[in-house]
Each structure stands twice: as C-alpha cells, then as structure tokens.
Coordinates of C-alpha atoms and ligand atoms in Angstrom, one line a residue:
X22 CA 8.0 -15.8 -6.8
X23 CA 6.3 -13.0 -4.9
X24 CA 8.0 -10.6 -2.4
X25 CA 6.6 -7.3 -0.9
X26 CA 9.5 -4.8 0.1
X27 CA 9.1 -2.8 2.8
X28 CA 11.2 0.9 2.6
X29 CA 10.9 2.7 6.1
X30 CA 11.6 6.4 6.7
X31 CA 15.4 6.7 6.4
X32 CA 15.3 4.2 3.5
X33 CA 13.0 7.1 1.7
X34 CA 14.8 9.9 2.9
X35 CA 17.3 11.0 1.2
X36 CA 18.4 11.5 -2.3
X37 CA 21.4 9.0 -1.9
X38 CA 18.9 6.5 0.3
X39 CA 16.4 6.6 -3.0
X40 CA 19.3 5.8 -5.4
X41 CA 20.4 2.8 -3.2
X42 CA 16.5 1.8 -2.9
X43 CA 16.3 1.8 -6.7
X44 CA 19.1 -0.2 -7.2
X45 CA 17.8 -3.1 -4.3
X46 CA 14.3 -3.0 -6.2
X47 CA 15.6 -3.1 -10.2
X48 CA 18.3 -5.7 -8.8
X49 CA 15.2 -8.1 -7.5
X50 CA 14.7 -10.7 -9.8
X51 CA 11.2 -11.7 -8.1
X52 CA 7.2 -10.1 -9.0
X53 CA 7.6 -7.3 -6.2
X54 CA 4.9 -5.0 -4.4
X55 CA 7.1 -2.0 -2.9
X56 CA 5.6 -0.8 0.5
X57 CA 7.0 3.1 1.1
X58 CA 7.1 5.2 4.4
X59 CA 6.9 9.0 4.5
X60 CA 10.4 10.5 4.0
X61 CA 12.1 10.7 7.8
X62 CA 10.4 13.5 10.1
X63 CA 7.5 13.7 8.1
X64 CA 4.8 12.0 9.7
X65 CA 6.6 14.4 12.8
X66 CA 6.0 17.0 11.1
X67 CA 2.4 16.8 10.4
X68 CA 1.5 15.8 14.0
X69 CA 3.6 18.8 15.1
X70 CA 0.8 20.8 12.5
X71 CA -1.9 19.4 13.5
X72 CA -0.9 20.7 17.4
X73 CA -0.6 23.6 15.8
X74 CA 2.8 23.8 16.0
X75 CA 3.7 25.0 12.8
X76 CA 1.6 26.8 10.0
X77 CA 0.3 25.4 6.5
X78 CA 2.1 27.3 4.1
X79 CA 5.2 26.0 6.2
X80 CA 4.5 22.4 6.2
X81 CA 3.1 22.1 2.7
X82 CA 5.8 24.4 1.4
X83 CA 8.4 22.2 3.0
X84 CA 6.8 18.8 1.6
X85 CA 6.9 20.3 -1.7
X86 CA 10.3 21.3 -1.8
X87 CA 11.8 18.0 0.1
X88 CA 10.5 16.1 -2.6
X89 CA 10.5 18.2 -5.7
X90 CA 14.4 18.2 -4.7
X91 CA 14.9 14.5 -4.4
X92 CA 12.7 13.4 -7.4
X93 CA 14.6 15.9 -9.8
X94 CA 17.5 14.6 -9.1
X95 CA 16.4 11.1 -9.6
X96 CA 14.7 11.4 -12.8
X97 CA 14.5 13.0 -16.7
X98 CA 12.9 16.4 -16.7
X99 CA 10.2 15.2 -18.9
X100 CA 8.9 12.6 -16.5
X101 CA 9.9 14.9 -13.6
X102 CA 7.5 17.9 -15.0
X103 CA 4.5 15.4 -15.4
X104 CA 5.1 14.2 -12.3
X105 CA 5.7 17.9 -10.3
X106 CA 2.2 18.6 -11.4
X107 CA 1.3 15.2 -9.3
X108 CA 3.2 16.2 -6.6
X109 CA 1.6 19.2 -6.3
X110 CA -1.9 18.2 -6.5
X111 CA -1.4 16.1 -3.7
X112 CA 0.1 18.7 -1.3
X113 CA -2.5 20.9 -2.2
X114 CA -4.7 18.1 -1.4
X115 CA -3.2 18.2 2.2
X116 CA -3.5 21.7 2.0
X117 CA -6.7 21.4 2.0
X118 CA -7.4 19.3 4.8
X119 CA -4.9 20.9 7.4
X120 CA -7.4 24.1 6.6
X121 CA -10.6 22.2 7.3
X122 CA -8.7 20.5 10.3
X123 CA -8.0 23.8 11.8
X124 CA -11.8 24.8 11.5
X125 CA -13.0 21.8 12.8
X126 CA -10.7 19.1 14.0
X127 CA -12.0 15.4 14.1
X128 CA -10.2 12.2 15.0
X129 CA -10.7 10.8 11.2
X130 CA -9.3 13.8 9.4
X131 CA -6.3 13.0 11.7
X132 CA -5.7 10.0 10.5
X133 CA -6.0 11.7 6.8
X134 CA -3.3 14.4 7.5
X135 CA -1.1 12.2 8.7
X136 CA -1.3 9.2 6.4
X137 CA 0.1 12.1 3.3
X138 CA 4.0 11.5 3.9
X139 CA 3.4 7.8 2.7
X140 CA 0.8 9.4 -0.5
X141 CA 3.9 11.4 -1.1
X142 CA 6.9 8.7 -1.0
X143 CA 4.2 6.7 -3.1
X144 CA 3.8 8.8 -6.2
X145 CA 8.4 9.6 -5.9
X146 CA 9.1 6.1 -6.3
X147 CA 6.6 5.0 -8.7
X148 CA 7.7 7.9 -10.8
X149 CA 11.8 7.3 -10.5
X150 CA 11.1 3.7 -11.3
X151 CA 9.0 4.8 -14.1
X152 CA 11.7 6.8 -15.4
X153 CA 14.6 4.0 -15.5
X154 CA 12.2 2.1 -17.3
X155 CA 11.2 -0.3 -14.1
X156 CA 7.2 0.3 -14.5
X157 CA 6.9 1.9 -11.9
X158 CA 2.8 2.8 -10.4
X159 CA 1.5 5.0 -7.6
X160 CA -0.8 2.9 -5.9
X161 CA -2.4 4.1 -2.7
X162 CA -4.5 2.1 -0.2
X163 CA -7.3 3.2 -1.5
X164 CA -6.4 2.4 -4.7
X165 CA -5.3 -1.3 -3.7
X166 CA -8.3 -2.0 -1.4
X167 CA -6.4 -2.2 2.0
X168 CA -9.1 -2.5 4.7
X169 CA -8.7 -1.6 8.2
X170 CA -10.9 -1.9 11.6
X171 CA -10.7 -0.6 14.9
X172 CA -9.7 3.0 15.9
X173 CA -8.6 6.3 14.1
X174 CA -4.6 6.2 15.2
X175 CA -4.5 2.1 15.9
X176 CA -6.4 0.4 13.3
X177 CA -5.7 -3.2 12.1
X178 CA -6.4 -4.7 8.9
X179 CA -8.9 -6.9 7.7
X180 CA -7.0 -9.5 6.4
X181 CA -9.7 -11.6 4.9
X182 CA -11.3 -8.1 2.7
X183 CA -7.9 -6.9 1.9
X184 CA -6.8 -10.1 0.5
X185 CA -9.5 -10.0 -2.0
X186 CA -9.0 -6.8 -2.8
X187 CA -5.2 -7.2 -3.5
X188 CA -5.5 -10.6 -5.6
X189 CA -8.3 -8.4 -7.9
X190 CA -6.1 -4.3 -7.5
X191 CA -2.4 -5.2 -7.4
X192 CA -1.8 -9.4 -8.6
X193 CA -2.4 -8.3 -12.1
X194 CA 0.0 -5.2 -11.9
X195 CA 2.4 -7.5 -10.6
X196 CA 1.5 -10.1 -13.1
X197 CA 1.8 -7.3 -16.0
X198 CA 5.8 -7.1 -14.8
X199 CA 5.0 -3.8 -13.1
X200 CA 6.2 -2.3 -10.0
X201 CA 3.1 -1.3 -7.4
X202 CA 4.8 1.0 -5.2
X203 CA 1.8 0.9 -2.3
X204 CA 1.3 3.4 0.4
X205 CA 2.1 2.2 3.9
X206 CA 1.1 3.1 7.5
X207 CA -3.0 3.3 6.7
X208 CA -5.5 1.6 5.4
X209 CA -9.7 2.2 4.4
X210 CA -11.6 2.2 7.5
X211 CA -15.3 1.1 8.5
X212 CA -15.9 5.1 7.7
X213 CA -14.5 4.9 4.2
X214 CA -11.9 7.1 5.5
X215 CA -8.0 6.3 6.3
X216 CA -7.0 4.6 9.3
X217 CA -3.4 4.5 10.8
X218 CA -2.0 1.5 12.0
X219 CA -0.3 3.3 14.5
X220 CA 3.0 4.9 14.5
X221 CA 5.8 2.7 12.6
X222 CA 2.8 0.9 10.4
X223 CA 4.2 0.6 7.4
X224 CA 6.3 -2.5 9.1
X225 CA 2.3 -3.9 9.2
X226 CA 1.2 -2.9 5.7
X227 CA 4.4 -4.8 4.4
X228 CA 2.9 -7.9 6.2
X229 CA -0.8 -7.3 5.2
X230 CA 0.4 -6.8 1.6
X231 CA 2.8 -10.2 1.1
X232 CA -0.1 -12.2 3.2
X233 CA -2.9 -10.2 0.6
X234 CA -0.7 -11.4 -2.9
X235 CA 0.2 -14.4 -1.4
X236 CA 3.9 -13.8 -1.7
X237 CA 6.8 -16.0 -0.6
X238 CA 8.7 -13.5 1.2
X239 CA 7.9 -9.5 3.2
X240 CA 11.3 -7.7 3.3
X241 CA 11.8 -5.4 5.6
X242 CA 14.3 -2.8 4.5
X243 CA 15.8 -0.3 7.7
X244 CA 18.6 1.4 8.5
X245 CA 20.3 -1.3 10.8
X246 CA 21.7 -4.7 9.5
X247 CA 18.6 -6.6 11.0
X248 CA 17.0 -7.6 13.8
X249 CA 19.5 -7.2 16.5
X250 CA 20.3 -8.3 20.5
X251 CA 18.9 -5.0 21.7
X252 CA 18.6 -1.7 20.4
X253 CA 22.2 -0.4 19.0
X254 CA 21.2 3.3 20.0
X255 CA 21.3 1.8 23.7
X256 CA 23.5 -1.5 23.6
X257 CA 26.7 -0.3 21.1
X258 CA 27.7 -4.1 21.6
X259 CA 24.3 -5.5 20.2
X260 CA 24.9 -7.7 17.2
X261 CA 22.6 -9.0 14.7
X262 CA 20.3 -12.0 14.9
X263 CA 20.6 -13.8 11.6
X264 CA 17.4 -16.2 12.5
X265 CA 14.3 -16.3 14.6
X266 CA 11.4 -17.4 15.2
X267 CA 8.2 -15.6 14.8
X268 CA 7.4 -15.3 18.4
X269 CA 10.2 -14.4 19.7
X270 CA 10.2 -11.5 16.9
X271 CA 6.8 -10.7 17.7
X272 CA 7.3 -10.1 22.0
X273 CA 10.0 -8.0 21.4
X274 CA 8.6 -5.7 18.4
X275 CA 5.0 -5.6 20.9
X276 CA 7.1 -4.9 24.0
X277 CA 9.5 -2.4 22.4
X278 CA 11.8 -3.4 19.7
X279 CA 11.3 -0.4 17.4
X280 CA 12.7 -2.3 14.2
X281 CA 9.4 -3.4 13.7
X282 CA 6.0 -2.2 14.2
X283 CA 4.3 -4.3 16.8
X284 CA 1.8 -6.5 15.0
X285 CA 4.2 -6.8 11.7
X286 CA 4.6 -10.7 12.6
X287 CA 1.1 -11.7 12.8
X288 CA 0.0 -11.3 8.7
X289 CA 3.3 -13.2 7.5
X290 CA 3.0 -15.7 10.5
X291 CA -1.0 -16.8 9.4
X292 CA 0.4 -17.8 6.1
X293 CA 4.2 -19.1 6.9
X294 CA 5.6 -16.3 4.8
X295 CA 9.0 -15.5 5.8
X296 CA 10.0 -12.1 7.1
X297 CA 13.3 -10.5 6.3
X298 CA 15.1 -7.7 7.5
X299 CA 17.4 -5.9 5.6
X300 CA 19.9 -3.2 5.7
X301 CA 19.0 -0.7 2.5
X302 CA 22.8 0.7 3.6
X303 CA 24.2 -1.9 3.5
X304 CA 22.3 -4.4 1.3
X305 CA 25.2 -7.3 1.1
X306 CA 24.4 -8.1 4.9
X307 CA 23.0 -11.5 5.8
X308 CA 20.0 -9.3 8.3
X309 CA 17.5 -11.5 10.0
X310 CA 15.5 -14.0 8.3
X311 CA 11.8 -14.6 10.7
X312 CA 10.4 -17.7 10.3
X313 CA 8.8 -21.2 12.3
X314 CA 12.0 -22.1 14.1
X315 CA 12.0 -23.9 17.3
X316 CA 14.9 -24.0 19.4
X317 CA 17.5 -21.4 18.0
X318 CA 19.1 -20.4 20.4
X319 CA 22.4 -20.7 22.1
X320 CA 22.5 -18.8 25.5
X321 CA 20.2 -18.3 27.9
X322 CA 18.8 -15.4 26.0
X323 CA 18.5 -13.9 22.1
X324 CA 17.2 -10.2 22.7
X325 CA 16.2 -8.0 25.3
X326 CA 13.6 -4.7 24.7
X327 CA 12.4 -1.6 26.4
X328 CA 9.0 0.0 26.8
X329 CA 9.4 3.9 28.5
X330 CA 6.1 5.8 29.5
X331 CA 4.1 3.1 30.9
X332 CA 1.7 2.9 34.3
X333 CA 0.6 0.4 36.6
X334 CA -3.2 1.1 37.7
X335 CA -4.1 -0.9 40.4
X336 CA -7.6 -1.3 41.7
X337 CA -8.9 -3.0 44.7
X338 CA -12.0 -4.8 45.8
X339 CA -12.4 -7.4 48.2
X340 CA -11.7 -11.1 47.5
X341 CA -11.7 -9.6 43.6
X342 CA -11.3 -13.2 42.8
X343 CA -14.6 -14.6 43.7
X344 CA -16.3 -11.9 41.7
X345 CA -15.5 -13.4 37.6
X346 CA -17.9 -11.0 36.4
X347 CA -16.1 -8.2 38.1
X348 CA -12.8 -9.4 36.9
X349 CA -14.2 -9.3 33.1
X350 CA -15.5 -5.5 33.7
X351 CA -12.6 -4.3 34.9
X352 CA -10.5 -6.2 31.9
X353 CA -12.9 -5.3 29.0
X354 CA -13.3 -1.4 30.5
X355 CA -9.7 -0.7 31.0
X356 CA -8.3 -2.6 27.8
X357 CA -10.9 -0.4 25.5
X358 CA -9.7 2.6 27.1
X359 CA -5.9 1.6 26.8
X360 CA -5.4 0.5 23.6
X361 CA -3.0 -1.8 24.5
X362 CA -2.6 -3.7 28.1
X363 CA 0.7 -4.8 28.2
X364 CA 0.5 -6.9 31.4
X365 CA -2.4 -7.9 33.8
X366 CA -1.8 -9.4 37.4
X367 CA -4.5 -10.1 40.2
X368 CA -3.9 -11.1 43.7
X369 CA -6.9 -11.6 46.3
X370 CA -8.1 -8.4 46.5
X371 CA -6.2 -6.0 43.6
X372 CA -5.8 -6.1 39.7
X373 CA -3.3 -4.7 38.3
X374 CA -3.0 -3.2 34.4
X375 CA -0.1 -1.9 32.8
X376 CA -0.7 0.6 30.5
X377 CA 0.5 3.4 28.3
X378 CA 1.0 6.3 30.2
X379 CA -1.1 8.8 27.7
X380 CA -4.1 6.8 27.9
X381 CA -4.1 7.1 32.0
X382 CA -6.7 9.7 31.7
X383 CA -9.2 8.0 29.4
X384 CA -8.5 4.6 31.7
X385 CA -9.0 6.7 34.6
X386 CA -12.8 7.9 33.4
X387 CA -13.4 5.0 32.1
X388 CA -13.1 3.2 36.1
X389 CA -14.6 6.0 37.4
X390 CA -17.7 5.9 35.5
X391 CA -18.2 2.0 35.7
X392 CA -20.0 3.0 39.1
X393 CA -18.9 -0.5 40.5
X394 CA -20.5 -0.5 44.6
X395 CA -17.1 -3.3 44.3
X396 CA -14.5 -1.0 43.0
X397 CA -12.8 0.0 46.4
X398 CA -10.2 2.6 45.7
X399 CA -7.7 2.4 42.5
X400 CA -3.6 3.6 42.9
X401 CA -1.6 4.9 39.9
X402 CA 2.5 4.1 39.7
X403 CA 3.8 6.3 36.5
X404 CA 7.1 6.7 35.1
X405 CA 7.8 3.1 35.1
X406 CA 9.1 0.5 32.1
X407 CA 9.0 -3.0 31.0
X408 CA 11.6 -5.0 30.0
X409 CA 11.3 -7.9 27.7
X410 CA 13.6 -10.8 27.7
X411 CA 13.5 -13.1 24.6
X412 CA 14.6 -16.9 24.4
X413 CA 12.9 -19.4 22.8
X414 CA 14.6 -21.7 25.4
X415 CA 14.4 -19.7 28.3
X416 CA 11.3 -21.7 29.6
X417 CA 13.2 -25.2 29.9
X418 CA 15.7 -23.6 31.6
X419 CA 15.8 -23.6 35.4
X420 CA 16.6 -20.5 37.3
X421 CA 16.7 -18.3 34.5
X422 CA 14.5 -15.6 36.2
X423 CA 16.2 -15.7 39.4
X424 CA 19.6 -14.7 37.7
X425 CA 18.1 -12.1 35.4
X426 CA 16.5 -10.6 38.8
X427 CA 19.6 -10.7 40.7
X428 CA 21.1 -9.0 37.9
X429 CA 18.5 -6.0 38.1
X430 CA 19.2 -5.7 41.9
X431 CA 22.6 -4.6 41.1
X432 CA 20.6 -1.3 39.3
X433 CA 19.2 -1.0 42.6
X434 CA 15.6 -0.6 40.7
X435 CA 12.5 -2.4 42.5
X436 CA 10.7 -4.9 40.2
X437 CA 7.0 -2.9 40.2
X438 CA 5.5 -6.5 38.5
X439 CA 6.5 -9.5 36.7
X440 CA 4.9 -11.9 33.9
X441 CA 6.7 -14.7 33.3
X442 CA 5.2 -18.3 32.0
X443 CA 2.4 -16.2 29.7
X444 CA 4.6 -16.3 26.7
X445 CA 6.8 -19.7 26.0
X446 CA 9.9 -17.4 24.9
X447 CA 9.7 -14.0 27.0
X448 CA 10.2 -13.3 30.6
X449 CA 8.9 -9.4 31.3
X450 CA 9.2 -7.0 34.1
X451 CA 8.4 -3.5 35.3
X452 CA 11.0 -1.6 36.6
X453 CA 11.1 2.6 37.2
X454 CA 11.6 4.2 33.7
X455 CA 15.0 5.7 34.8
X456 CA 16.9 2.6 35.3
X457 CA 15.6 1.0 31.9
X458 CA 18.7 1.6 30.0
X459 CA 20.8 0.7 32.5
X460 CA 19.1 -2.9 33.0
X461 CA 18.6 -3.3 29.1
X462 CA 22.7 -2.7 28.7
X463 CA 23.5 -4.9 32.1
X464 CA 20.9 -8.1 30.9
X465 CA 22.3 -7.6 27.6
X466 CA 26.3 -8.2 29.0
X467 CA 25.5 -10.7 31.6
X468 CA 23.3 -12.8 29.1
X469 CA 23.7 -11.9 25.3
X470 CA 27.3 -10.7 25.0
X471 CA 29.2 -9.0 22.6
X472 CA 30.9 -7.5 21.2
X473 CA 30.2 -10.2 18.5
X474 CA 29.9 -10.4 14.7
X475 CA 28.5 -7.0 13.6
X476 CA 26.7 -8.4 10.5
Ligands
LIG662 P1 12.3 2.6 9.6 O1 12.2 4.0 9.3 O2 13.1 1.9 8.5 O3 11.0 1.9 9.8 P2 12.8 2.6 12.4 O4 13.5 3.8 13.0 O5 11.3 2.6 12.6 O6 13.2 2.4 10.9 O7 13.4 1.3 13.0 C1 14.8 1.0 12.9 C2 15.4 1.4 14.2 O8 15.0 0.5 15.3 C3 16.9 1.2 14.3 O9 17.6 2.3 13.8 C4 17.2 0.9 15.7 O10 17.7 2.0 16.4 C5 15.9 0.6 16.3 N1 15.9 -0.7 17.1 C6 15.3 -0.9 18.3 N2 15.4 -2.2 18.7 C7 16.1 -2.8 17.7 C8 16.5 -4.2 17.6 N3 16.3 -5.1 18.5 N4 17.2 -4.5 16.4 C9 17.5 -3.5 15.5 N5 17.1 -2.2 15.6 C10 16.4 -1.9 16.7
LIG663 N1 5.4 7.3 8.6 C1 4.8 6.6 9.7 C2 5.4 6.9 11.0 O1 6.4 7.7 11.0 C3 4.7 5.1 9.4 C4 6.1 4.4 9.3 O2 7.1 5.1 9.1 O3 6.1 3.2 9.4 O4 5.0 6.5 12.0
LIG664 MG1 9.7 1.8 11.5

C-alpha cells in the first residue's frame, strides 16, 4: 500500500500544526511520499518581495527565524545544528536570487523565488522525522524528477516523464521504509528551471506524485474537515461532503472551491486513485473521500462555488457563425492570452469569453493585434463572478435551472451569461461580483441546507 500525503500551508505552519503532522505521518501504517507547502504567508511573502514590497535582509531574516524556531522545538539539538546549517544554505540560496531578481527580473527566476517556502517546509519535516527516528529525506522536485510544461506561474506536469522519474528517484526510498518528504507547488520546466503550478499547487503535486508511485490513495490534509457544501468562510452552515465523485470535485475546485487546487482531480482520476481530504486538526473526522461515484446525491444540489475578479469580453463580427476559421482565431488567441477561459458563448454575431480579470490587458493586445478586417468592435464587462452549482444529478432533473435563477432574482443581480448542459454535474453563471456571496449563501439555503452534521 502506497499513499502520498498532502500538508498545505496551515498544516505546516505552526509549531503545534507540525507536531500534529508528525503524529498523522508516524501513525500511517502505509509506504508514504509526504507532499509539504510553504509555512502559511510565505509564498505571500515572497510575491510581496519580489514587488518590491519588502527588502531582502527582511524576508530572508524572517524565513530563517520562522523556521529555525519551529524546527528547534521539534527536534534534538544535535540533529537540529546539522540541520540549521541546511536551513541556512538554502535561505542564502534565496538570498541570492531575490539579489539577481532585483538587477534583472525575469519570469523564470519568479518562479524560482517563489517555489523556496516549499524547499524550506521540505528540508523541516524531513529533518523532524529524521530525528524521531521516522527516516525522514528532503527531497525536492529536482531531486525527484517532477517535470512540468507550459508557463512560468501555471505550469502542468508531464505526467508520462515524471512517472518515470518517480518509479526510478522516490519508489526505492519508499521501498527502503523511508519517508520522502517532496517539495510541492513546482516542478522542472522545458528550461531546466522551476515551474509553479499556480497558486494552491501543492493540492497538484500531491496528485502528480500518488499517480507517479502508483499509489492507492493522495491525502489531502487542510485545515477544514473536508470537502464541504460551500466555502465555511462564506456559508457558516456548510457541512462536509463525506463522498464524491471526481467531477463534481473537479468543477468546483476549477470554478472556485479553494480546498483544492484546480487541476488536483485530473492525476488521481487517469489512474482511479482515490483522493481524500482530511482535517490535520482534527484527524478523527470522516473528510471527503473522491472517487468514480455515479449518482450520490440526495437534493437537487451537493456544492455551490465562487469565482471573484472575472471579465466578460465580448467581440463582434457579422454572422460570426459562418466564419469557423474566425471562430477558432478568436478561441485559440484569447485562451493563450488568458490562461484560463472559464466560459465561452456565441450568438450570431458576438463571442463572448470569460476570463480572469488580470489577464484583460494581455487578451486585450492580443485581439488587437490579430488585425482581423472581421473583428468589428469588442466590449469589456469587469467586476463580475461565476457561480458554480454541483450535482451529479442535476441534469435528469427538470427545472432545476429555472429555480436556481428565480432564486438569484431575489439578489436582484442580472445573470451577465450562463453555461449549463457543458458539464453533466454543474450548472454556471455570471452574476456582478458584489452579489456573489449573497447568491452563494441564498443557493446554498434554498438547495443544500444546513445546518447539518458538521463532520
Ligand atoms: P491549504 O493551505 O491546506 O492548502 P487552503 O487555504 O488552500 O488550505 O484551502 C483550505 C480552505 O479552502 C479552507 O480553509 C476553506 O476556507 C476554503 N474552502 C473553499 N471552498 C471550500 C469547500 N467547498 N470546502 C472546504 N473548504 C473550502
Ligand atoms: N505555497 C504555494 C501557495 O501558497 C502552494 C500551496 O500552498 O499549495 O500558493
Ligand atoms: Mg491550498
């Protein structure tokens, strides 16, 4: 039995969080690859340097303490020297880069900086673990051969590459009874340099590791007690989802569900692995359990999401629709400048994107330089969100949409585009950012419920 166990920020964070990680990893009976975040507010923090918001000494100086103080306190002082001089090495490693950044900044050394939270988290655990006894290695995703392709900031992994990699780097650690404690969030890119997965991607390098070794399970260990109705920060009432399956997981973490990054689902899914989400506070919880399910649920709907920041660009051309080449232009140009599309619509004569608001400028240039004799005129509605509503029986059901949008009138928000019948289990629509919360919590009490169970 294989698992690969995901801790995320908070799970790192804290000198009481690492003693309650400990005693979930020592307590697993299985062959485990730990997966480890940067400490909470890190990866913040080195963003906020490399904006030059804040200086070197500051940062590094900061890192160094927030760790040093942690570690000592988790381990013997012999281990703890020896593994001080580590520590240090690699800030002064990041020191080092955050001084060539400022002289000349490049996209790549981006991704370098901020991938150092996780390098750090990486050699804390591996050296605790080492110190109870639990073997215990730093292994980075260098070191385990985690390949990535695509952009600095919002790489993906190359699953086939990395899974060779892992069966020859990490298998036989595992298979020695040791404890790889990976790095998450980045892997090597076509560059031979890091690559981020994007913000939250350490939820990813979980997956890419369990579907790389093969394993039976990816836990996903958080700060909530798993994958729940909506987000508790908005919806006080939202309970936890004890099963689901992997699509309806995978809408909601793409279309907003924070609790995991949004291509987490896709690794694990390839290979059947099933994907768990725990509660490192409160470890006894059931959580969620992700897996092929069909037909789980009850009400009319499981889980509703957000997405803030968004824009709808809409360009126009005449009977668009007769012009297929046009139509694939427009796609290919404005989905390579946006990163992510997270709806398309056409009618006759308009096409319609919605995209992250801070690529608008790039999507923008990227129309404007297609110098299409077609492209007519192009509008731009910011400060608008989507709202995802998951049910893996939603589609059978009739009139489901016509009661979730009479529900939204009551907000008295305009529904800015809809895309229903796409996806089996989601219905989503745009609606103006600053009624968002208000729909989530109101779809979530006319449809979902609570207050339920909390665990
Ligand atoms: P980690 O640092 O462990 O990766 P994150 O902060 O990235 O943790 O994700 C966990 C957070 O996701 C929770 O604290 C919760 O506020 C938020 N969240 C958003 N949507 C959901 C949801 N549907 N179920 C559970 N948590 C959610
Ligand atoms: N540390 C990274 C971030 O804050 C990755 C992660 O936590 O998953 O985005
Ligand atoms: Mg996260």
């Amino acid at each position: 039995m294989i698992k690969s166990m995901k801790f995320g920020g908070t799970s790192v964070g804290s000198v009481d969080a690492l003693e309650r990680m400990i005693s979930i990893i020592t307590k697993e009976e299985a062959n485990k690859a730990v997966v480890v975040s940067a400490m909470s507010g890190v990866t913040n923090s080195l963003v906020a340097c490399l904006d030059g918001k804040s200086e070197i000494a500051e940062i590094t100086n900061g890192l160094l303490e927030r760790y040093s103080a942690a570690a000592k306190a988790a381990m013997d002082e012999i281990v703890y020297k020896e593994y001080y001089n580590k520590l240090e090495d690699r800030v002064g490693k990041l020191a080092e880069h955050l001084e060539t950044y400022k002289d000349a900044p490049c996209l790549a050394l981006q991704d370098t900086i901020v991938s150092w939270g996780e390098r750090l988290s990486s050699l804390t655990v591996a050296y605790i673990l080492q110190s109870r006894g639990k073997g215990g290695i730093s292994v980075t995703s260098e070191e385990a051969g985690i390949v990535a392709d695509g952009a600095y900031g919002n790489g993906s992994a190359n699953l086939e590459a990395t899974h060779h990699n892992l069966q020859k780097n990490v298998l036989p650690l595992l298979e020695e009874g040791m404890v790889p404690v990976l790095t998450g969030y980045y892997g090597i890119g076509p560059e031979g340099r890091p690559m981020t997965f994007g913000r939250g991607g350490s939820d990813y390098s979980s997956s890419v590791v369990a579907c790389g070794l093969e394993a039976n399970c990816c836990e996903i260990w958080t700060d909530v007690n798993g994958f729940m109705t909506a987000d508790p920060r908005v919806v006080p009432d939202a309970f936890t989802i004890h099963e689901m399956d992997y699509s309806e997981a995978a809408e909601l973490a793409y279309f907003g569900a924070k609790v995991l990054h949004p291509r987490t689902v896709e690794p694990v899914r390839k290979r059947g692995i099933a994907l768990a989400v725990k509660n490192t506070f409160n470890p006894e919880a059931k959580g969620t359990i992700i897996r092929n399910l069909k037909n789980s649920s009850q009400g009319i709907l499981r889980s509703v999401a957000s997405k803030v920041d968004l824009s709808i660009v809409k360009i126009y051309s005449s009977e668009l629709v007769y012009q297929p080449d046009l139509v694939s232009r427009l796609v290919a140009s404005v989905s390579g400048a946006a990163g992510n599309t997270y709806a398309v619509s056409t009618s006759l004569s308009t096409i319609a994107f919605l995209i992250p608001s801070n690529k608008l400028d790039d999507v923008i240039n990227r129309i404007s330089t297609m110098h299409e004799a077609q492209v007519e005129k192009y509008t731009v509605k910011g400060n608008v969100a989507l709202i995802c509503c998951v049910g893996d029986n939603m589609i059978n059901m009739p009139g489901v949409a016509a009661k979730v949008f009479a529900n939204i009138s009551e907000t008295g928000a305009n529904i800015e585009m809809i895309s229903e019948g796409a996806s089996d289990v989601a219905l989503n629509f745009v609606i103006p950012d600053d009624k968002a919360l208000e729909a989530v919590r109101n779809i979530h009490k006319e449809f979902i419920g609570g207050p339920h169970e909390k665990i």
